[in-house]
Amino acid sequence: MQEMGTTLSSFIIDEQRKLGNKASGEFTGLLNDITIACKGIANLVNKGDLAGVLGVTESENSMGDVQKKMDLIANDLFIDALQNNGHCAGIASEELDEVLSLPEGKPRGHYLVTFDPLDGSSNMDINMDVGAIFSILKAPEDKENPTAEDFSRPGTEQIAAGYCLYGPSSMMVLTTGSGVNGFTLCTSIGEFILTHPNMKIPEETSEYAINASNQRFWEEPIRQYVADCVEGEEGPLGKRYNMRWVAAMVGEIHRILCRGGVFLYPIDDRNREAGGKLRLLYEGNPMAMIVEQAGGAASTGYERILEVAPNGDPHQRVPVIMGSKNEVEKIVAYHNK
Ligand code: AFP
């Protein structure tokens, strides 16, 4: 009989065992809660129109983005999984204007969770990659209802980060600070199975991902880097580059973890006022932790994303350049010219 392999649940419990009796099991419980939310989202995303989850709602989130039906359903699945088991003390979500305290009487845990419950949701109606991104911080001691400033911590203080990619297969990729591991959802038994142990990003690449339609809005360093990539072998970078754009950060970062590459969503004339497009707490920081844990680099162009000073806004934005270490360093050098 074929071996089932290591399930995510047993992997997490083994990680807990390594901590000996210091571990209470609460963190394990929290990761299990998040896994349940991701399985619930995978089930509906994979059914698509058959589950009636496509299309948009009448509402917008705090950034003025029209919310898709599945944005709100995924958001509710995360909140439902997190608010009942006493592992979580507070929630920040892309789909919620303010940080969320648990309802009166619900048990509080020692962790804060931030998430984008459905990253790339504009891909939902065209059946392309979408994902969920999450980050875990320690909660302040003895505070019934954590506030926005309790979430306002640099990315270096994250104790775990991960994403679930809903692609041809559903995959959970997780780091708790000692490397990155990938798990594929076996739908017949409803378990994530370890398929990509110890994921590492190749330090070199010739593949970049950027929304090239924004070229006229870019700052000079990005414009120059992409122009040099397009010049290929005859250009200053001396090699042919390939380009990809999935329009879902989870899909870009997963490709980079699997085969290298660099993903860029820089500041441009349209988003300079806001500080960029992607959000620090539940996109930039978790993905930067994952990328660095896999041997890559994650920069704003001027500083390490994980060291960006949070400003108290749960929806603070950040310019993003992340992926293969040597390529990110090259792009940072364009910013230092
Ligand atoms: P949506 O969740 O609104 O689809 O945005 C996805 C995203 O935040 C990120 O996942 C993509 O990399 C990026 O935006 C795509 O941005 P463009 O639509 O400007 O290409």
PDB file of C-alpha atoms in Angstrom, residues 9-308:
ATOM      1  CA  SER A   9      -0.973  18.141  11.145  1.00  0.00           C
ATOM      2  CA  SER A  10       1.734  15.606  12.079  1.00  0.00           C
ATOM      3  CA  PHE A  11       4.453  17.969  10.762  1.00  0.00           C
ATOM      4  CA  ILE A  12       3.193  20.756  13.048  1.00  0.00           C
ATOM      5  CA  ILE A  13       2.983  18.401  16.033  1.00  0.00           C
ATOM      6  CA  ASP A  14       6.544  17.198  15.391  1.00  0.00           C
ATOM      7  CA  GLU A  15       7.664  20.857  15.313  1.00  0.00           C
ATOM      8  CA  GLN A  16       5.921  21.363  18.643  1.00  0.00           C
ATOM      9  CA  ARG A  17       7.646  18.251  20.082  1.00  0.00           C
ATOM     10  CA  LYS A  18      11.032  19.831  19.230  1.00  0.00           C
ATOM     11  CA  LEU A  19      10.147  22.629  21.671  1.00  0.00           C
ATOM     12  CA  GLY A  20       9.712  20.046  24.433  1.00  0.00           C
ATOM     13  CA  ASN A  21       7.445  20.913  27.319  1.00  0.00           C
ATOM     14  CA  LYS A  22       7.920  24.640  26.671  1.00  0.00           C
ATOM     15  CA  ALA A  23       5.157  24.306  24.080  1.00  0.00           C
ATOM     16  CA  SER A  24       1.579  24.529  25.299  1.00  0.00           C
ATOM     17  CA  GLY A  25       0.118  23.271  22.023  1.00  0.00           C
ATOM     18  CA  GLU A  26      -1.670  26.597  21.444  1.00  0.00           C
ATOM     19  CA  PHE A  27       0.485  27.518  18.439  1.00  0.00           C
ATOM     20  CA  THR A  28      -0.153  24.072  16.983  1.00  0.00           C
ATOM     21  CA  GLY A  29      -3.868  24.665  17.514  1.00  0.00           C
ATOM     22  CA  LEU A  30      -3.652  28.063  15.805  1.00  0.00           C
ATOM     23  CA  LEU A  31      -1.943  26.593  12.721  1.00  0.00           C
ATOM     24  CA  ASN A  32      -4.642  23.943  12.651  1.00  0.00           C
ATOM     25  CA  ASP A  33      -7.347  26.643  12.739  1.00  0.00           C
ATOM     26  CA  ILE A  34      -5.695  28.398   9.770  1.00  0.00           C
ATOM     27  CA  THR A  35      -5.425  25.075   7.921  1.00  0.00           C
ATOM     28  CA  ILE A  36      -9.158  24.502   8.368  1.00  0.00           C
ATOM     29  CA  ALA A  37      -9.922  27.943   6.931  1.00  0.00           C
ATOM     30  CA  CYS A  38      -7.663  27.244   3.932  1.00  0.00           C
ATOM     31  CA  LYS A  39      -9.307  23.861   3.313  1.00  0.00           C
ATOM     32  CA  GLY A  40     -12.755  25.487   3.438  1.00  0.00           C
ATOM     33  CA  ILE A  41     -11.668  28.127   0.905  1.00  0.00           C
ATOM     34  CA  ALA A  42     -10.053  25.474  -1.357  1.00  0.00           C
ATOM     35  CA  ASN A  43     -13.300  23.510  -1.376  1.00  0.00           C
ATOM     36  CA  LEU A  44     -15.341  26.511  -2.587  1.00  0.00           C
ATOM     37  CA  VAL A  45     -12.718  27.979  -4.956  1.00  0.00           C
ATOM     38  CA  ASN A  46     -12.372  24.602  -6.665  1.00  0.00           C
ATOM     39  CA  LYS A  47     -16.157  24.407  -7.174  1.00  0.00           C
ATOM     40  CA  GLY A  48     -16.260  27.949  -8.646  1.00  0.00           C
ATOM     41  CA  ASP A  49     -19.543  28.747 -10.358  1.00  0.00           C
ATOM     42  CA  LEU A  50     -21.012  25.418  -9.259  1.00  0.00           C
ATOM     43  CA  ALA A  51     -20.904  26.759  -5.681  1.00  0.00           C
ATOM     44  CA  GLY A  52     -22.222  30.177  -6.773  1.00  0.00           C
ATOM     45  CA  VAL A  53     -19.091  31.959  -5.443  1.00  0.00           C
ATOM     46  CA  LEU A  54     -18.111  33.951  -8.531  1.00  0.00           C
ATOM     47  CA  GLY A  55     -18.915  37.580  -9.165  1.00  0.00           C
ATOM     48  CA  VAL A  56     -18.817  40.758  -7.110  1.00  0.00           C
ATOM     49  CA  THR A  57     -20.737  42.220  -4.184  1.00  0.00           C
ATOM     50  CA  GLU A  58     -22.128  45.743  -3.780  1.00  0.00           C
ATOM     51  CA  SER A  59     -19.458  46.597  -1.173  1.00  0.00           C
ATOM     52  CA  GLU A  60     -15.876  47.951  -1.231  1.00  0.00           C
ATOM     53  CA  ASN A  61     -13.018  47.393   1.208  1.00  0.00           C
ATOM     54  CA  SER A  62     -11.211  50.274   2.943  1.00  0.00           C
ATOM     55  CA  MET A  63      -8.914  50.693  -0.045  1.00  0.00           C
ATOM     56  CA  GLY A  64     -11.907  51.196  -2.302  1.00  0.00           C
ATOM     57  CA  ASP A  65     -11.515  47.804  -4.022  1.00  0.00           C
ATOM     58  CA  VAL A  66     -14.883  46.260  -5.015  1.00  0.00           C
ATOM     59  CA  GLN A  67     -15.196  43.103  -2.916  1.00  0.00           C
ATOM     60  CA  LYS A  68     -15.733  39.855  -4.778  1.00  0.00           C
ATOM     61  CA  LYS A  69     -18.207  37.349  -3.309  1.00  0.00           C
ATOM     62  CA  MET A  70     -15.340  34.978  -2.557  1.00  0.00           C
ATOM     63  CA  ASP A  71     -13.348  37.753  -0.777  1.00  0.00           C
ATOM     64  CA  LEU A  72     -16.090  37.976   1.849  1.00  0.00           C
ATOM     65  CA  ILE A  73     -16.703  34.226   2.059  1.00  0.00           C
ATOM     66  CA  ALA A  74     -12.961  33.566   2.529  1.00  0.00           C
ATOM     67  CA  ASN A  75     -12.792  36.340   5.126  1.00  0.00           C
ATOM     68  CA  ASP A  76     -15.679  34.789   7.076  1.00  0.00           C
ATOM     69  CA  LEU A  77     -14.075  31.327   6.925  1.00  0.00           C
ATOM     70  CA  PHE A  78     -10.863  32.717   8.470  1.00  0.00           C
ATOM     71  CA  ILE A  79     -12.727  34.607  11.193  1.00  0.00           C
ATOM     72  CA  ASP A  80     -14.917  31.596  11.993  1.00  0.00           C
ATOM     73  CA  ALA A  81     -11.878  29.313  12.237  1.00  0.00           C
ATOM     74  CA  LEU A  82      -9.959  31.758  14.446  1.00  0.00           C
ATOM     75  CA  GLN A  83     -12.524  33.102  16.890  1.00  0.00           C
ATOM     76  CA  ASN A  84     -13.796  29.938  18.578  1.00  0.00           C
ATOM     77  CA  ASN A  85     -10.815  27.932  19.800  1.00  0.00           C
ATOM     78  CA  GLY A  86      -8.932  30.283  22.113  1.00  0.00           C
ATOM     79  CA  HIS A  87      -5.693  30.410  20.101  1.00  0.00           C
ATOM     80  CA  CYS A  88      -6.100  33.911  18.667  1.00  0.00           C
ATOM     81  CA  ALA A  89      -6.523  37.288  20.409  1.00  0.00           C
ATOM     82  CA  GLY A  90      -7.093  39.579  17.436  1.00  0.00           C
ATOM     83  CA  ILE A  91      -7.429  39.693  13.664  1.00  0.00           C
ATOM     84  CA  ALA A  92      -6.438  42.113  10.884  1.00  0.00           C
ATOM     85  CA  SER A  93      -7.737  41.388   7.408  1.00  0.00           C
ATOM     86  CA  GLU A  94      -7.512  43.080   4.015  1.00  0.00           C
ATOM     87  CA  GLU A  95     -11.288  42.849   3.937  1.00  0.00           C
ATOM     88  CA  LEU A  96     -11.890  44.578   7.294  1.00  0.00           C
ATOM     89  CA  ASP A  97     -11.476  48.355   7.683  1.00  0.00           C
ATOM     90  CA  GLU A  98     -10.382  48.035  11.322  1.00  0.00           C
ATOM     91  CA  VAL A  99      -8.646  45.300  13.349  1.00  0.00           C
ATOM     92  CA  LEU A 100     -11.177  42.857  14.738  1.00  0.00           C
ATOM     93  CA  SER A 101     -11.611  41.953  18.406  1.00  0.00           C
ATOM     94  CA  LEU A 102     -13.196  38.604  19.170  1.00  0.00           C
ATOM     95  CA  PRO A 103     -16.846  38.681  20.274  1.00  0.00           C
ATOM     96  CA  GLU A 104     -17.480  39.087  23.994  1.00  0.00           C
ATOM     97  CA  GLY A 105     -17.022  35.793  25.830  1.00  0.00           C
ATOM     98  CA  LYS A 106     -14.949  34.079  23.133  1.00  0.00           C
ATOM     99  CA  PRO A 107     -11.688  32.625  24.557  1.00  0.00           C
ATOM    100  CA  ARG A 108      -8.569  34.697  23.767  1.00  0.00           C
ATOM    101  CA  GLY A 109      -5.244  33.133  22.849  1.00  0.00           C
ATOM    102  CA  HIS A 110      -1.702  34.516  22.732  1.00  0.00           C
ATOM    103  CA  TYR A 111      -1.460  35.234  19.006  1.00  0.00           C
ATOM    104  CA  LEU A 112      -2.476  37.900  16.504  1.00  0.00           C
ATOM    105  CA  VAL A 113      -3.244  36.864  12.933  1.00  0.00           C
ATOM    106  CA  THR A 114      -3.205  39.084   9.849  1.00  0.00           C
ATOM    107  CA  PHE A 115      -4.388  37.787   6.493  1.00  0.00           C
ATOM    108  CA  ASP A 116      -5.389  38.497   2.941  1.00  0.00           C
ATOM    109  CA  PRO A 117      -8.109  35.867   2.714  1.00  0.00           C
ATOM    110  CA  LEU A 118      -8.213  35.807  -1.072  1.00  0.00           C
ATOM    111  CA  ASP A 119      -5.175  37.311  -2.752  1.00  0.00           C
ATOM    112  CA  GLY A 120      -5.565  37.799  -6.492  1.00  0.00           C
ATOM    113  CA  SER A 121      -9.351  37.656  -6.211  1.00  0.00           C
ATOM    114  CA  SER A 122      -9.706  39.453  -9.548  1.00  0.00           C
ATOM    115  CA  ASN A 123      -8.567  36.087 -10.979  1.00  0.00           C
ATOM    116  CA  MET A 124     -11.546  34.235  -9.464  1.00  0.00           C
ATOM    117  CA  ASP A 125     -13.966  34.869 -12.348  1.00  0.00           C
ATOM    118  CA  ILE A 126     -11.390  33.835 -14.982  1.00  0.00           C
ATOM    119  CA  ASN A 127     -10.432  30.622 -13.154  1.00  0.00           C
ATOM    120  CA  MET A 128      -6.815  31.609 -12.600  1.00  0.00           C
ATOM    121  CA  ASP A 129      -4.590  31.363  -9.498  1.00  0.00           C
ATOM    122  CA  VAL A 130      -5.832  32.839  -6.227  1.00  0.00           C
ATOM    123  CA  GLY A 131      -4.465  32.338  -2.733  1.00  0.00           C
ATOM    124  CA  ALA A 132      -4.585  33.201   0.954  1.00  0.00           C
ATOM    125  CA  ILE A 133      -1.673  34.871   2.782  1.00  0.00           C
ATOM    126  CA  PHE A 134      -1.309  34.891   6.588  1.00  0.00           C
ATOM    127  CA  SER A 135       1.087  36.116   9.245  1.00  0.00           C
ATOM    128  CA  ILE A 136       1.271  35.344  12.974  1.00  0.00           C
ATOM    129  CA  LEU A 137       2.508  37.701  15.714  1.00  0.00           C
ATOM    130  CA  LYS A 138       2.584  37.305  19.493  1.00  0.00           C
ATOM    131  CA  ALA A 139      -0.342  39.106  21.143  1.00  0.00           C
ATOM    132  CA  PRO A 140       0.282  41.636  23.939  1.00  0.00           C
ATOM    133  CA  GLU A 141      -0.001  40.055  27.385  1.00  0.00           C
ATOM    134  CA  ASP A 142      -3.345  40.417  29.198  1.00  0.00           C
ATOM    135  CA  LYS A 143      -5.090  42.641  26.685  1.00  0.00           C
ATOM    136  CA  GLU A 144      -8.682  41.570  26.051  1.00  0.00           C
ATOM    137  CA  ASN A 145      -8.985  43.488  22.794  1.00  0.00           C
ATOM    138  CA  PRO A 146      -5.726  44.217  20.947  1.00  0.00           C
ATOM    139  CA  THR A 147      -5.778  47.436  18.919  1.00  0.00           C
ATOM    140  CA  ALA A 148      -4.175  48.485  15.617  1.00  0.00           C
ATOM    141  CA  GLU A 149      -0.951  49.503  17.321  1.00  0.00           C
ATOM    142  CA  ASP A 150      -0.555  45.962  18.722  1.00  0.00           C
ATOM    143  CA  PHE A 151      -0.412  44.769  15.105  1.00  0.00           C
ATOM    144  CA  SER A 152       1.935  47.571  14.125  1.00  0.00           C
ATOM    145  CA  ARG A 153       5.180  45.575  14.475  1.00  0.00           C
ATOM    146  CA  PRO A 154       8.082  45.148  12.035  1.00  0.00           C
ATOM    147  CA  GLY A 155       8.104  41.961   9.972  1.00  0.00           C
ATOM    148  CA  THR A 156      11.113  40.672  11.927  1.00  0.00           C
ATOM    149  CA  GLU A 157       8.709  40.069  14.850  1.00  0.00           C
ATOM    150  CA  GLN A 158       6.537  37.589  12.910  1.00  0.00           C
ATOM    151  CA  ILE A 159       6.731  34.119  14.412  1.00  0.00           C
ATOM    152  CA  ALA A 160       5.200  32.376  11.405  1.00  0.00           C
ATOM    153  CA  ALA A 161       3.974  33.152   7.899  1.00  0.00           C
ATOM    154  CA  GLY A 162       2.427  31.182   5.107  1.00  0.00           C
ATOM    155  CA  TYR A 163       0.182  31.067   2.103  1.00  0.00           C
ATOM    156  CA  CYS A 164      -2.249  28.689   0.517  1.00  0.00           C
ATOM    157  CA  LEU A 165      -2.185  28.651  -3.309  1.00  0.00           C
ATOM    158  CA  TYR A 166      -5.407  27.542  -5.007  1.00  0.00           C
ATOM    159  CA  GLY A 167      -4.008  26.499  -8.373  1.00  0.00           C
ATOM    160  CA  PRO A 168      -4.198  23.248 -10.380  1.00  0.00           C
ATOM    161  CA  SER A 169      -3.578  21.753  -6.938  1.00  0.00           C
ATOM    162  CA  SER A 170      -4.002  23.499  -3.586  1.00  0.00           C
ATOM    163  CA  MET A 171      -0.726  23.953  -1.716  1.00  0.00           C
ATOM    164  CA  MET A 172       0.044  25.283   1.750  1.00  0.00           C
ATOM    165  CA  VAL A 173       3.534  26.788   2.145  1.00  0.00           C
ATOM    166  CA  LEU A 174       4.588  27.557   5.714  1.00  0.00           C
ATOM    167  CA  THR A 175       7.534  28.885   7.701  1.00  0.00           C
ATOM    168  CA  THR A 176       7.790  29.043  11.493  1.00  0.00           C
ATOM    169  CA  GLY A 177      11.284  30.524  11.328  1.00  0.00           C
ATOM    170  CA  SER A 178      13.385  27.482  10.476  1.00  0.00           C
ATOM    171  CA  GLY A 179      13.004  27.010   6.729  1.00  0.00           C
ATOM    172  CA  VAL A 180      10.055  26.711   4.334  1.00  0.00           C
ATOM    173  CA  ASN A 181       7.987  23.597   3.674  1.00  0.00           C
ATOM    174  CA  GLY A 182       5.268  22.968   1.068  1.00  0.00           C
ATOM    175  CA  PHE A 183       2.232  20.705   1.433  1.00  0.00           C
ATOM    176  CA  THR A 184      -0.179  19.576  -1.303  1.00  0.00           C
ATOM    177  CA  LEU A 185      -3.868  19.074  -0.472  1.00  0.00           C
ATOM    178  CA  CYS A 186      -4.977  15.483  -1.019  1.00  0.00           C
ATOM    179  CA  THR A 187      -8.670  16.103  -1.639  1.00  0.00           C
ATOM    180  CA  SER A 188      -9.618  12.451  -1.214  1.00  0.00           C
ATOM    181  CA  ILE A 189      -8.572  12.433   2.453  1.00  0.00           C
ATOM    182  CA  GLY A 190      -8.748  16.227   3.067  1.00  0.00           C
ATOM    183  CA  GLU A 191      -5.163  16.407   4.329  1.00  0.00           C
ATOM    184  CA  PHE A 192      -2.200  18.578   3.279  1.00  0.00           C
ATOM    185  CA  ILE A 193       0.724  16.207   2.573  1.00  0.00           C
ATOM    186  CA  LEU A 194       4.411  17.255   2.744  1.00  0.00           C
ATOM    187  CA  THR A 195       5.553  17.309  -0.900  1.00  0.00           C
ATOM    188  CA  HIS A 196       8.128  20.156  -0.964  1.00  0.00           C
ATOM    189  CA  PRO A 197      10.393  19.878   2.101  1.00  0.00           C
ATOM    190  CA  ASN A 198      12.953  22.635   2.766  1.00  0.00           C
ATOM    191  CA  MET A 199      12.141  24.852  -0.252  1.00  0.00           C
ATOM    192  CA  LYS A 200      15.074  26.981  -1.445  1.00  0.00           C
ATOM    193  CA  ILE A 201      15.066  29.863  -3.966  1.00  0.00           C
ATOM    194  CA  PRO A 202      17.944  29.677  -6.522  1.00  0.00           C
ATOM    195  CA  GLU A 203      20.192  32.727  -5.969  1.00  0.00           C
ATOM    196  CA  GLU A 204      20.429  33.469  -9.699  1.00  0.00           C
ATOM    197  CA  THR A 205      17.549  33.986 -12.116  1.00  0.00           C
ATOM    198  CA  SER A 206      16.668  35.332 -15.543  1.00  0.00           C
ATOM    199  CA  GLU A 207      12.925  35.623 -14.899  1.00  0.00           C
ATOM    200  CA  TYR A 208      11.146  38.722 -13.606  1.00  0.00           C
ATOM    201  CA  ALA A 209       7.497  39.453 -12.842  1.00  0.00           C
ATOM    202  CA  ILE A 210       6.090  42.977 -13.089  1.00  0.00           C
ATOM    203  CA  ASN A 211       2.929  44.535 -14.517  1.00  0.00           C
ATOM    204  CA  ALA A 212       4.643  46.067 -17.554  1.00  0.00           C
ATOM    205  CA  SER A 213       1.572  48.158 -18.444  1.00  0.00           C
ATOM    206  CA  ASN A 214       2.591  50.492 -15.601  1.00  0.00           C
ATOM    207  CA  GLN A 215       5.963  51.298 -17.179  1.00  0.00           C
ATOM    208  CA  ARG A 216       5.228  55.011 -17.766  1.00  0.00           C
ATOM    209  CA  PHE A 217       4.502  55.404 -14.030  1.00  0.00           C
ATOM    210  CA  TRP A 218       7.689  53.741 -12.723  1.00  0.00           C
ATOM    211  CA  GLU A 219      10.572  55.497 -11.001  1.00  0.00           C
ATOM    212  CA  GLU A 220      13.882  55.586 -12.910  1.00  0.00           C
ATOM    213  CA  PRO A 221      15.652  52.632 -11.169  1.00  0.00           C
ATOM    214  CA  ILE A 222      12.836  50.202 -12.042  1.00  0.00           C
ATOM    215  CA  ARG A 223      12.461  51.632 -15.543  1.00  0.00           C
ATOM    216  CA  GLN A 224      16.207  51.185 -16.130  1.00  0.00           C
ATOM    217  CA  TYR A 225      16.325  47.645 -14.681  1.00  0.00           C
ATOM    218  CA  VAL A 226      13.425  46.416 -16.835  1.00  0.00           C
ATOM    219  CA  ALA A 227      14.863  48.165 -19.920  1.00  0.00           C
ATOM    220  CA  ASP A 228      18.168  46.354 -19.288  1.00  0.00           C
ATOM    221  CA  CYS A 229      16.332  43.007 -18.914  1.00  0.00           C
ATOM    222  CA  VAL A 230      14.548  43.600 -22.223  1.00  0.00           C
ATOM    223  CA  GLU A 231      17.894  44.336 -23.927  1.00  0.00           C
ATOM    224  CA  GLY A 232      18.887  40.738 -23.119  1.00  0.00           C
ATOM    225  CA  GLU A 233      22.310  39.356 -24.116  1.00  0.00           C
ATOM    226  CA  GLU A 234      23.394  42.636 -25.796  1.00  0.00           C
ATOM    227  CA  GLY A 235      22.411  44.697 -22.770  1.00  0.00           C
ATOM    228  CA  PRO A 236      24.339  45.472 -19.558  1.00  0.00           C
ATOM    229  CA  LEU A 237      22.868  42.414 -17.802  1.00  0.00           C
ATOM    230  CA  GLY A 238      24.332  40.217 -20.551  1.00  0.00           C
ATOM    231  CA  LYS A 239      21.637  37.546 -20.645  1.00  0.00           C
ATOM    232  CA  ARG A 240      18.163  36.842 -22.040  1.00  0.00           C
ATOM    233  CA  TYR A 241      15.316  37.374 -19.560  1.00  0.00           C
ATOM    234  CA  ASN A 242      11.835  35.856 -19.449  1.00  0.00           C
ATOM    235  CA  MET A 243       8.780  37.595 -17.968  1.00  0.00           C
ATOM    236  CA  ARG A 244       5.707  36.317 -16.138  1.00  0.00           C
ATOM    237  CA  TRP A 245       2.667  38.096 -14.615  1.00  0.00           C
ATOM    238  CA  VAL A 246       0.005  36.048 -12.774  1.00  0.00           C
ATOM    239  CA  ALA A 247      -1.783  39.026 -11.108  1.00  0.00           C
ATOM    240  CA  ALA A 248      -1.787  37.087  -7.847  1.00  0.00           C
ATOM    241  CA  MET A 249       1.196  37.578  -5.540  1.00  0.00           C
ATOM    242  CA  VAL A 250       0.751  34.051  -4.146  1.00  0.00           C
ATOM    243  CA  GLY A 251       1.217  32.572  -7.639  1.00  0.00           C
ATOM    244  CA  GLU A 252       4.293  34.733  -8.329  1.00  0.00           C
ATOM    245  CA  ILE A 253       6.000  33.877  -5.036  1.00  0.00           C
ATOM    246  CA  HIS A 254       5.212  30.176  -5.390  1.00  0.00           C
ATOM    247  CA  ARG A 255       6.799  30.096  -8.862  1.00  0.00           C
ATOM    248  CA  ILE A 256       9.850  31.885  -7.408  1.00  0.00           C
ATOM    249  CA  LEU A 257      10.111  29.353  -4.557  1.00  0.00           C
ATOM    250  CA  CYS A 258       9.939  26.530  -7.117  1.00  0.00           C
ATOM    251  CA  ARG A 259      12.330  27.840  -9.826  1.00  0.00           C
ATOM    252  CA  GLY A 260      13.689  31.240  -8.817  1.00  0.00           C
ATOM    253  CA  GLY A 261      12.785  34.651 -10.183  1.00  0.00           C
ATOM    254  CA  VAL A 262      12.008  38.119  -8.903  1.00  0.00           C
ATOM    255  CA  PHE A 263       8.615  39.763  -8.284  1.00  0.00           C
ATOM    256  CA  LEU A 264       8.262  43.533  -8.386  1.00  0.00           C
ATOM    257  CA  TYR A 265       5.373  45.782  -7.402  1.00  0.00           C
ATOM    258  CA  PRO A 266       7.201  49.108  -7.050  1.00  0.00           C
ATOM    259  CA  ILE A 267       6.091  52.558  -6.039  1.00  0.00           C
ATOM    260  CA  ASP A 268       4.810  54.413  -9.089  1.00  0.00           C
ATOM    261  CA  ASP A 269       3.231  57.797  -9.929  1.00  0.00           C
ATOM    262  CA  ARG A 270      -0.265  56.395  -9.285  1.00  0.00           C
ATOM    263  CA  ASN A 271       0.383  54.858  -5.868  1.00  0.00           C
ATOM    264  CA  ARG A 272       3.221  57.037  -4.496  1.00  0.00           C
ATOM    265  CA  GLU A 273       0.791  58.980  -2.293  1.00  0.00           C
ATOM    266  CA  ALA A 274      -0.450  55.704  -0.760  1.00  0.00           C
ATOM    267  CA  GLY A 275       3.086  54.278  -0.417  1.00  0.00           C
ATOM    268  CA  GLY A 276       2.719  51.485  -2.973  1.00  0.00           C
ATOM    269  CA  LYS A 277       0.021  48.969  -3.907  1.00  0.00           C
ATOM    270  CA  LEU A 278       0.704  45.909  -1.753  1.00  0.00           C
ATOM    271  CA  ARG A 279       0.000  45.908   1.967  1.00  0.00           C
ATOM    272  CA  LEU A 280       2.789  45.500   4.520  1.00  0.00           C
ATOM    273  CA  LEU A 281       1.087  43.514   7.296  1.00  0.00           C
ATOM    274  CA  TYR A 282      -0.588  40.748   5.291  1.00  0.00           C
ATOM    275  CA  GLU A 283       1.255  40.704   1.958  1.00  0.00           C
ATOM    276  CA  GLY A 284       4.740  42.266   2.166  1.00  0.00           C
ATOM    277  CA  ASN A 285       5.812  40.990   5.582  1.00  0.00           C
ATOM    278  CA  PRO A 286       4.579  37.366   5.419  1.00  0.00           C
ATOM    279  CA  MET A 287       5.912  36.892   1.887  1.00  0.00           C
ATOM    280  CA  ALA A 288       9.224  38.544   2.833  1.00  0.00           C
ATOM    281  CA  MET A 289       9.614  36.137   5.777  1.00  0.00           C
ATOM    282  CA  ILE A 290       8.912  33.143   3.531  1.00  0.00           C
ATOM    283  CA  VAL A 291      11.285  34.372   0.807  1.00  0.00           C
ATOM    284  CA  GLU A 292      14.120  35.113   3.245  1.00  0.00           C
ATOM    285  CA  GLN A 293      13.620  31.784   5.031  1.00  0.00           C
ATOM    286  CA  ALA A 294      14.020  30.121   1.607  1.00  0.00           C
ATOM    287  CA  GLY A 295      17.328  31.927   0.980  1.00  0.00           C
ATOM    288  CA  GLY A 296      15.917  34.808  -1.065  1.00  0.00           C
ATOM    289  CA  ALA A 297      15.792  38.554  -0.423  1.00  0.00           C
ATOM    290  CA  ALA A 298      12.945  41.058  -0.001  1.00  0.00           C
ATOM    291  CA  SER A 299      13.506  44.796  -0.349  1.00  0.00           C
ATOM    292  CA  THR A 300      11.589  48.030  -0.939  1.00  0.00           C
ATOM    293  CA  GLY A 301      14.500  49.045  -3.184  1.00  0.00           C
ATOM    294  CA  TYR A 302      15.886  51.067  -0.295  1.00  0.00           C
ATOM    295  CA  GLU A 303      15.508  48.817   2.783  1.00  0.00           C
ATOM    296  CA  ARG A 304      14.708  45.262   3.887  1.00  0.00           C
ATOM    297  CA  ILE A 305      10.915  44.838   3.891  1.00  0.00           C
ATOM    298  CA  LEU A 306      11.025  43.025   7.245  1.00  0.00           C
ATOM    299  CA  GLU A 307      12.584  46.153   8.805  1.00  0.00           C
ATOM    300  CA  VAL A 308      10.082  48.673   7.400  1.00  0.00           C
TER     301      VAL A 308
END
